[in-house]
Tab-separated table of C-alpha atoms and ligand atoms in Angstrom:
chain	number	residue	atom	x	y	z
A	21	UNK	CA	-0.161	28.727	6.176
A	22	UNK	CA	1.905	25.766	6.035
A	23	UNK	CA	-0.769	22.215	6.113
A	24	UNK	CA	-1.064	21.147	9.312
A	25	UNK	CA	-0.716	16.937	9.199
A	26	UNK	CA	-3.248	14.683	11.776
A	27	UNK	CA	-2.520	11.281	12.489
A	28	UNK	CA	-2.706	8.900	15.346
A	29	UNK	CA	-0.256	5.676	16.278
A	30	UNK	CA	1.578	3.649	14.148
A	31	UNK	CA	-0.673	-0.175	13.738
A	32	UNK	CA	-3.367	2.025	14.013
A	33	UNK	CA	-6.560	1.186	15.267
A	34	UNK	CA	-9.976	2.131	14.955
A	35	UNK	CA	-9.598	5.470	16.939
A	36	UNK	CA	-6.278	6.581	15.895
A	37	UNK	CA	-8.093	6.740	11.689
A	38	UNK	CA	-11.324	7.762	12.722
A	39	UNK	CA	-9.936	10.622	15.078
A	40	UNK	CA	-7.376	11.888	12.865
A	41	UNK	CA	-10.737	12.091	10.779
A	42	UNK	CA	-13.202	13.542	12.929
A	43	UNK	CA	-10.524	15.982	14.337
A	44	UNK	CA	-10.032	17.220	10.949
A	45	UNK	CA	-12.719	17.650	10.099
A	46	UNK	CA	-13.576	19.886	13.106
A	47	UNK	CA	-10.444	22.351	11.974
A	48	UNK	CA	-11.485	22.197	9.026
A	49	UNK	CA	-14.561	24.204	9.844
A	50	UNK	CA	-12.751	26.131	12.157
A	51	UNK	CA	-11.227	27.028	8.790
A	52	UNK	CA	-7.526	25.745	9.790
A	53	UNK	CA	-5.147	23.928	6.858
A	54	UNK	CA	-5.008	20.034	7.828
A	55	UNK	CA	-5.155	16.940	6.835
A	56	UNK	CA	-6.160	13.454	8.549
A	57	UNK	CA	-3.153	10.918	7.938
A	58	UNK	CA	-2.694	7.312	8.861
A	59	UNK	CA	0.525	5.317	9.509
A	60	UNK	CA	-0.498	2.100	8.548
A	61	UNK	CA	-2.779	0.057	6.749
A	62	UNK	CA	-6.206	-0.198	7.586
A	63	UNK	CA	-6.858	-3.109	9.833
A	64	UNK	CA	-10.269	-5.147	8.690
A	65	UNK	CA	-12.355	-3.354	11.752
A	66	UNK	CA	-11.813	0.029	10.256
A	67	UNK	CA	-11.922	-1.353	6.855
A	68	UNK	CA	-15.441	-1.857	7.856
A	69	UNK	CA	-16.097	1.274	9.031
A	70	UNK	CA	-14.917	3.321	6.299
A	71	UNK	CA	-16.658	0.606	3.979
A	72	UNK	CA	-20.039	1.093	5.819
A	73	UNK	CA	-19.888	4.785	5.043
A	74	UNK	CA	-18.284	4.728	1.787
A	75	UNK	CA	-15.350	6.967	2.980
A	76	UNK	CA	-12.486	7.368	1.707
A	77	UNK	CA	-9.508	6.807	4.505
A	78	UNK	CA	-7.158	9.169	5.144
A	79	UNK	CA	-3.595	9.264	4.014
A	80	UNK	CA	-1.017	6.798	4.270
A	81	UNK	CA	2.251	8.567	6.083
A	82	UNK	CA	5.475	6.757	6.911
A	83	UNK	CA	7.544	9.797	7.846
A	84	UNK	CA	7.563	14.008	8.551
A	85	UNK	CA	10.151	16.454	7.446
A	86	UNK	CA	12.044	18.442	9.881
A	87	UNK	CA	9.419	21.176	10.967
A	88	UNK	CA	6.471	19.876	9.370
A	89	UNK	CA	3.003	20.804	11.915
A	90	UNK	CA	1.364	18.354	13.155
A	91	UNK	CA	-0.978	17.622	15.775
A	92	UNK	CA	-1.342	13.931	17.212
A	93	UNK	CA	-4.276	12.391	18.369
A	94	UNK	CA	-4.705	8.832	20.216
A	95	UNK	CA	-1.087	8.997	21.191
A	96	UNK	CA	1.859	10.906	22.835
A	97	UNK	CA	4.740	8.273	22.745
A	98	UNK	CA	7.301	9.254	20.541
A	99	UNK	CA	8.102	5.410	19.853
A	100	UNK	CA	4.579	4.729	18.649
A	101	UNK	CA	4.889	7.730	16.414
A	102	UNK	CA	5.556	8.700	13.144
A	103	UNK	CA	9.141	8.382	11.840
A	104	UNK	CA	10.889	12.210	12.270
A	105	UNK	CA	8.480	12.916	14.583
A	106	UNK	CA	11.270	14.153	17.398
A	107	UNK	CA	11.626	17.244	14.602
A	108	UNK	CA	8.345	17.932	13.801
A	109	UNK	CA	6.554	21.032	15.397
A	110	UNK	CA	3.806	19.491	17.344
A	111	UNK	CA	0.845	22.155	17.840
A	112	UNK	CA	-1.861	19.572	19.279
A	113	UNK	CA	-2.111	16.493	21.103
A	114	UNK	CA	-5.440	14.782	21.980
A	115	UNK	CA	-5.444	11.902	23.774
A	116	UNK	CA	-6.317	9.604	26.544
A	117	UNK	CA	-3.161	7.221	27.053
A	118	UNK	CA	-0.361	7.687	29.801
A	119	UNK	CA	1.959	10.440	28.959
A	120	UNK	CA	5.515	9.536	28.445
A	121	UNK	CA	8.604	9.516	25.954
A	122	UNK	CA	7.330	12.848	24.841
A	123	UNK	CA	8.665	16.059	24.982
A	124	UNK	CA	8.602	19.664	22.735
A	125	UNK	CA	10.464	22.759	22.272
A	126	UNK	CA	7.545	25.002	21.789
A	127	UNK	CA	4.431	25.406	24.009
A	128	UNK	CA	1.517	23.193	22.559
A	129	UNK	CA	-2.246	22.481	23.111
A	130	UNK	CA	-2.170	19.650	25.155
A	131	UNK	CA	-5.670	18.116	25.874
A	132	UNK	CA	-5.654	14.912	27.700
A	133	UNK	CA	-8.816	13.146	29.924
A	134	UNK	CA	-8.497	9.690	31.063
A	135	UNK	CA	-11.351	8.409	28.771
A	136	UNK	CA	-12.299	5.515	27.073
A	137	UNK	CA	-11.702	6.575	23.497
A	138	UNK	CA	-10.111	9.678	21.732
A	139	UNK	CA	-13.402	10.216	20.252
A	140	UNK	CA	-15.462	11.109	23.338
A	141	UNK	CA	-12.716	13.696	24.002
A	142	UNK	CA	-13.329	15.073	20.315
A	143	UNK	CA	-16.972	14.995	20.830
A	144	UNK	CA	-16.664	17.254	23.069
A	145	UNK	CA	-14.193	19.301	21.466
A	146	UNK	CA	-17.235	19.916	18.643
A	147	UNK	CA	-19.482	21.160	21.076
A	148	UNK	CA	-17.258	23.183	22.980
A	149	UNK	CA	-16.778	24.914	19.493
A	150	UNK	CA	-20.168	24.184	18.096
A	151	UNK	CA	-19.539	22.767	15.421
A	152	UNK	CA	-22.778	20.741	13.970
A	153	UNK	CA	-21.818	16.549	14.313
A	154	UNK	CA	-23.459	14.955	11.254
A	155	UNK	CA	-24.700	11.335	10.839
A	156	UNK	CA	-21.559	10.561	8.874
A	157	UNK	CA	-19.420	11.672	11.792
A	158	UNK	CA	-21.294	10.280	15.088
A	159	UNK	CA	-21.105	6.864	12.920
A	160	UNK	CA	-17.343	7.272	13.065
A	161	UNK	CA	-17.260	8.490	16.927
A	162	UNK	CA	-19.167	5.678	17.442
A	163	UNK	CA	-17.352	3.346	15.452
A	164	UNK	CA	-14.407	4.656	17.683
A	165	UNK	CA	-16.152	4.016	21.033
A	166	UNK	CA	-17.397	0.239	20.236
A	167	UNK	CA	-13.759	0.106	19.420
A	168	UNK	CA	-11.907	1.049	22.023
A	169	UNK	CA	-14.566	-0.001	24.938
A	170	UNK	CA	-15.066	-3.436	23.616
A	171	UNK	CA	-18.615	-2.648	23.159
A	172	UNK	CA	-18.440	-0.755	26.807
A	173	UNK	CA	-17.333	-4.063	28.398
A	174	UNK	CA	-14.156	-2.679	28.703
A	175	UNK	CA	-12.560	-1.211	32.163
A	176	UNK	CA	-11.278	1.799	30.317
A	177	UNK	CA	-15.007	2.400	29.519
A	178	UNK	CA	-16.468	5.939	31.784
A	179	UNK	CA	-19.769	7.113	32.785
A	180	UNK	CA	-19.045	10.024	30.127
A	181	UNK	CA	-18.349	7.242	27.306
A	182	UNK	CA	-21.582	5.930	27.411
A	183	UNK	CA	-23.491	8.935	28.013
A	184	UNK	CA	-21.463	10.239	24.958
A	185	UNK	CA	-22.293	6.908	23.155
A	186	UNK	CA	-26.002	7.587	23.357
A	187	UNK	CA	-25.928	11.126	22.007
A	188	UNK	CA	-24.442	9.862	18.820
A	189	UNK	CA	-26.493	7.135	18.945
A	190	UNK	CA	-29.517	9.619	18.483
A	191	UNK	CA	-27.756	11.239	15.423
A	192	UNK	CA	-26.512	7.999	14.207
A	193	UNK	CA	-29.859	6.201	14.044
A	194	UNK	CA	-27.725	2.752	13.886
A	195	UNK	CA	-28.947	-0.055	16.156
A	196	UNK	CA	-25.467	0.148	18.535
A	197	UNK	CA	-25.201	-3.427	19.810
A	198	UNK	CA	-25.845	-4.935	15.889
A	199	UNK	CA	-23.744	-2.386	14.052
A	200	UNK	CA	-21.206	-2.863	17.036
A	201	UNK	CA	-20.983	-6.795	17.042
A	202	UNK	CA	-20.478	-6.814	13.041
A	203	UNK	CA	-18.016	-4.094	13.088
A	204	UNK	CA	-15.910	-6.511	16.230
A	205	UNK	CA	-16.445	-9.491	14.178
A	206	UNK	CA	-14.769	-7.930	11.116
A	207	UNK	CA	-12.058	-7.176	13.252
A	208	UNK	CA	-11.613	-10.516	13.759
A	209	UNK	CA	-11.219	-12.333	10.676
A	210	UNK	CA	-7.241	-13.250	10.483
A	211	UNK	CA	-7.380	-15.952	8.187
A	212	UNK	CA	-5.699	-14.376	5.163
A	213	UNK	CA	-2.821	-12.605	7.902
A	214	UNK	CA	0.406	-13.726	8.295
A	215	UNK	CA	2.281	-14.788	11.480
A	216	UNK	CA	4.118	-11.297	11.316
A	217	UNK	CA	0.761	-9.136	9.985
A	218	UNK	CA	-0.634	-10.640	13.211
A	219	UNK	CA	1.710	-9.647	15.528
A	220	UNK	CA	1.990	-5.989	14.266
A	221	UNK	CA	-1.718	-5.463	13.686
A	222	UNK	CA	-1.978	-3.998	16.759
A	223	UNK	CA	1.457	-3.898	18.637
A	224	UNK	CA	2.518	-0.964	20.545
A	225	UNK	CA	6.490	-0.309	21.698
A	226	UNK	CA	7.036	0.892	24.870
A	227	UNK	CA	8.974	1.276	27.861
A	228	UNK	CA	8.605	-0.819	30.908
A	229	UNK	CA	10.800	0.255	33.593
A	230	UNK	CA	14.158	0.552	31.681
A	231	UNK	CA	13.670	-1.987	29.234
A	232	UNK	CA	12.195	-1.698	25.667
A	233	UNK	CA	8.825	-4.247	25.300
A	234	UNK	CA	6.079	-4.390	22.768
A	235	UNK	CA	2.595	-5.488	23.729
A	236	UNK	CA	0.438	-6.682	20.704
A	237	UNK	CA	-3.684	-7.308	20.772
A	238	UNK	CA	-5.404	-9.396	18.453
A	239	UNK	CA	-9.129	-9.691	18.784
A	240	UNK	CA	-11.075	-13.002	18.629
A	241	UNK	CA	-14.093	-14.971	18.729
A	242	UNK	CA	-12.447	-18.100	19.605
A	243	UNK	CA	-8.727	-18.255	21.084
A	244	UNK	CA	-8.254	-21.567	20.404
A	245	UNK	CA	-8.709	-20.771	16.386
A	246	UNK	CA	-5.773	-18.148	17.466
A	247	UNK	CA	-3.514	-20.695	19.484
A	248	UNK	CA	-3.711	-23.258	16.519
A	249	UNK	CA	-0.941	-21.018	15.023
A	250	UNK	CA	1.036	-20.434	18.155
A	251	UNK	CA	4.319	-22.179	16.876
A	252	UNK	CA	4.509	-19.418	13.480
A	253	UNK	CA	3.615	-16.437	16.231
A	254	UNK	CA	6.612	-17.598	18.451
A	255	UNK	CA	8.549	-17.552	15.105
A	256	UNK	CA	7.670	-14.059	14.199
A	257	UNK	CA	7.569	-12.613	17.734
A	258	UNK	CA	11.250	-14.311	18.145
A	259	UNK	CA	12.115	-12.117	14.935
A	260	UNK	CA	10.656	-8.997	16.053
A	261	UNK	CA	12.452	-9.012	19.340
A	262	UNK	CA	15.796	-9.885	17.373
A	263	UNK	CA	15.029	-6.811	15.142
A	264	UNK	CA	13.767	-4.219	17.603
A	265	UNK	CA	16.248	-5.668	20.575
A	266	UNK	CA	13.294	-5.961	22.641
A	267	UNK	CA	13.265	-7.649	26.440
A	268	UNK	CA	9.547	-8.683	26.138
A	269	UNK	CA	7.280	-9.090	23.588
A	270	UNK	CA	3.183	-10.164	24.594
A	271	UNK	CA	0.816	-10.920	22.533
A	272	UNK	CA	-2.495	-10.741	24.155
A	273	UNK	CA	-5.357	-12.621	22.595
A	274	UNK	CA	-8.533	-11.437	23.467
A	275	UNK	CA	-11.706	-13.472	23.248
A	276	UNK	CA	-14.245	-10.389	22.808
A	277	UNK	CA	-17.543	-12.176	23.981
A	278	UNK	CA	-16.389	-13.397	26.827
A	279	UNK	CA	-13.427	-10.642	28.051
A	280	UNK	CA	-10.443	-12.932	28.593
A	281	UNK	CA	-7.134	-12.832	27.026
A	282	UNK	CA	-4.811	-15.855	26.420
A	283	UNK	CA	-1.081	-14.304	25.946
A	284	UNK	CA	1.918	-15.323	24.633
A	285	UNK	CA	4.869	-14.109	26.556
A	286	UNK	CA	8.020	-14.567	25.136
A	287	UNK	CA	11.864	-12.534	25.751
A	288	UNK	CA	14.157	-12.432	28.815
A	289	UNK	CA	11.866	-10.571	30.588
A	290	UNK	CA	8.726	-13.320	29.971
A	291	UNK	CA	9.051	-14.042	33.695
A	292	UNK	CA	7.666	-10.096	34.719
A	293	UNK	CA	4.140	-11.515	33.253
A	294	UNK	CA	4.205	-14.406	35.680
A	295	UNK	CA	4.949	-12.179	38.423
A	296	UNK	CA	2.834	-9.677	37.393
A	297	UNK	CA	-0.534	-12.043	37.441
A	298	UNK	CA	0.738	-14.715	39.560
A	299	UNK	CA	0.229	-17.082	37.166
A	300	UNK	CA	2.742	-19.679	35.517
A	301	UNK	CA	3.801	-19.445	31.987
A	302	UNK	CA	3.642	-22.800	30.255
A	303	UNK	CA	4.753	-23.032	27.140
A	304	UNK	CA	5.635	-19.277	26.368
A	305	UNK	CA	1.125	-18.964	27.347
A	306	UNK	CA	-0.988	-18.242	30.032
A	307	UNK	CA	-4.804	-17.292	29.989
A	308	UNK	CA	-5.391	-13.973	32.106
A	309	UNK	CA	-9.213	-14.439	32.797
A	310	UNK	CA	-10.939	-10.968	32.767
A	311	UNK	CA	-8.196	-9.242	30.907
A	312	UNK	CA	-9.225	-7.256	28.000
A	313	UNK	CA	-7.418	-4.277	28.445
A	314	UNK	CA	-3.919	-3.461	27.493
A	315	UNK	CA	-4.064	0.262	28.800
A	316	UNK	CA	-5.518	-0.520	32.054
A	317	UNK	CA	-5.054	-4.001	32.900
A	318	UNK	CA	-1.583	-5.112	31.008
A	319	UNK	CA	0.772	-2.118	30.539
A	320	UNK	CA	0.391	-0.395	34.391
A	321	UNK	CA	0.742	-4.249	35.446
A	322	UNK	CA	3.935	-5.033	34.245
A	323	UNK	CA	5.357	-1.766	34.712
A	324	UNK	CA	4.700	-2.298	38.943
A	325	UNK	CA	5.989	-5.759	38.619
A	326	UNK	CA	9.115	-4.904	36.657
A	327	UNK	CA	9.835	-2.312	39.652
B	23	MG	MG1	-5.486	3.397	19.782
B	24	MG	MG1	-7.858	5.042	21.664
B	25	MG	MG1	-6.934	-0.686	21.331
């Protein structure tokens, strides 16, 4: 049987690595060929992660060969995917984004709940098989969770999260809030990235009505410490747009203790932000107070304004 590749989107993130992971691992016992893939480099949150359990992370993918199985997790867009991927024989999805720019000759498992994190879907994917979670692996759930919920101050976070959250807290033994904080804060140490690192760290391409947009995320403890480079962003955003033909490109810079996000708006389309949060864009930047997340808060947002 033919190896069966994992992976989540490209810039990926702390869920996209740990559940192309934690997914595999759960085939694995179920005795199916796979492998947990990555698109991109580690950013310095799931550096810590993987650190903190000594882990090896999984492997670095740029593209798939015509046919090759694979099963996607944390995604569905076939613009945040791997290169090829409109080729490739997709078997699984798992996910809890919007589902769109995605389509598939073959019938597929398709398992989709509007959750806070990939993760709490797989979590329950173990027990509906029952398959035994180990420390190792409710470390990475969690990991995943604190992630993608902001340390559940996020809107995307559920009920189910959190219950979720505590059951792998019991198998964990790891004091949440502590581990949680240090794993954020690693996140946010840009000092040695680039203008153009920064903007791709976590940037995802998609469609907003019918024009072509990225929206990028950094995390930080301080957005002014962010702004202070705003000039080299605009440089590199002003590339990227060139080089992807892009209408809009935001950068949302989210302060993590206290849930705002400054953004940079920049591209013919800049003006759909002001619109979208009535606010006025001075100097390519606005501040978007209780804005954290892109999913819920930023992506359905524009795409009502832009109609
Ligand atoms: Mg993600
Ligand atoms: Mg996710
Ligand atoms: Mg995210």
């Amino acid at each position: 049987m033919e190896k069966i590749l994992i992976f989540g989107h490209k810039s990926p993130d702390t869920d996209s690595v740990v559940s192309a992971y934690v997914l595999a691992n759960l085939e694995q016992k179920l005795g199916k060929n796979v492998e947990a893939c990555r698109l991109g480099n580690l950013n310095k949150e799931t550096k810590y992660v993987f650190d903190y359990l000594n882990l090896e992370a999984p492997t670095l993918i740029k593209e798939v060969e015509e046919k090759q199985p694979v099963i996607l997790v944390d995604h569905n867009e076939f613009p945040q995917s791997v290169d090829g991927i409109q080729k490739a024989s997709i078997m699984k999805v798992v996910d809890h984004h919007r589902i769109k720019e995605f389509e598939t000759e073959e019938p597929l498992y398709y398992r989709a709940e509007p959750l806070g994190c990939t993760c709490s879907i797989i979590y329950k994917l173990y027990q509906e098989n029952q398959v035994e979670i180990t420390k190792e692996i409710a470390i990475l759930m969690l990991s995943a969770i604190i992630s993608d919920t902001l340390l559940f101050k996020s809107p995307t976070c559920t009920p189910e999260d959190k219950e979720i959250a505590s059951k792998l807290q019991e198998i964990a033994g790891i004091d949440i809030e502590k581990y949680g904080l240090e794993m954020l804060k690693a996140g946010t140490d840009l000092s040695d990235s680039t203008a153009e690192d920064l903007i791709k760290l976590d940037a995802k391409e998609v469609m907003i009505g019918n024009f072509k947009a990225q929206i990028a995320q950094v995390n930080t403890a301080s957005i002014p410490d962010v702004m202070k480079r705003q000039a080299e962003l605009e440089v590199a955003i002003e590339n990227m747009i060139q080089e992807r033909e892009l209408a809009l490109f935001v950068l949302a810079i989210t302060d993590i203790i206290n849930s705002n996000s400054q953004v940079i708006a920049l591209g013919e389309k800049a003006d759909i932000v002001e619109k979208a949060y009535q606010v006025k864009l001075e100097n390519h930047t606005a501040l978007l107070e209780g804005i954290v997340s892109r999913k819920k808060q930023i992506l359905p947002v524009l795409s009502s304004a832009a109609q």
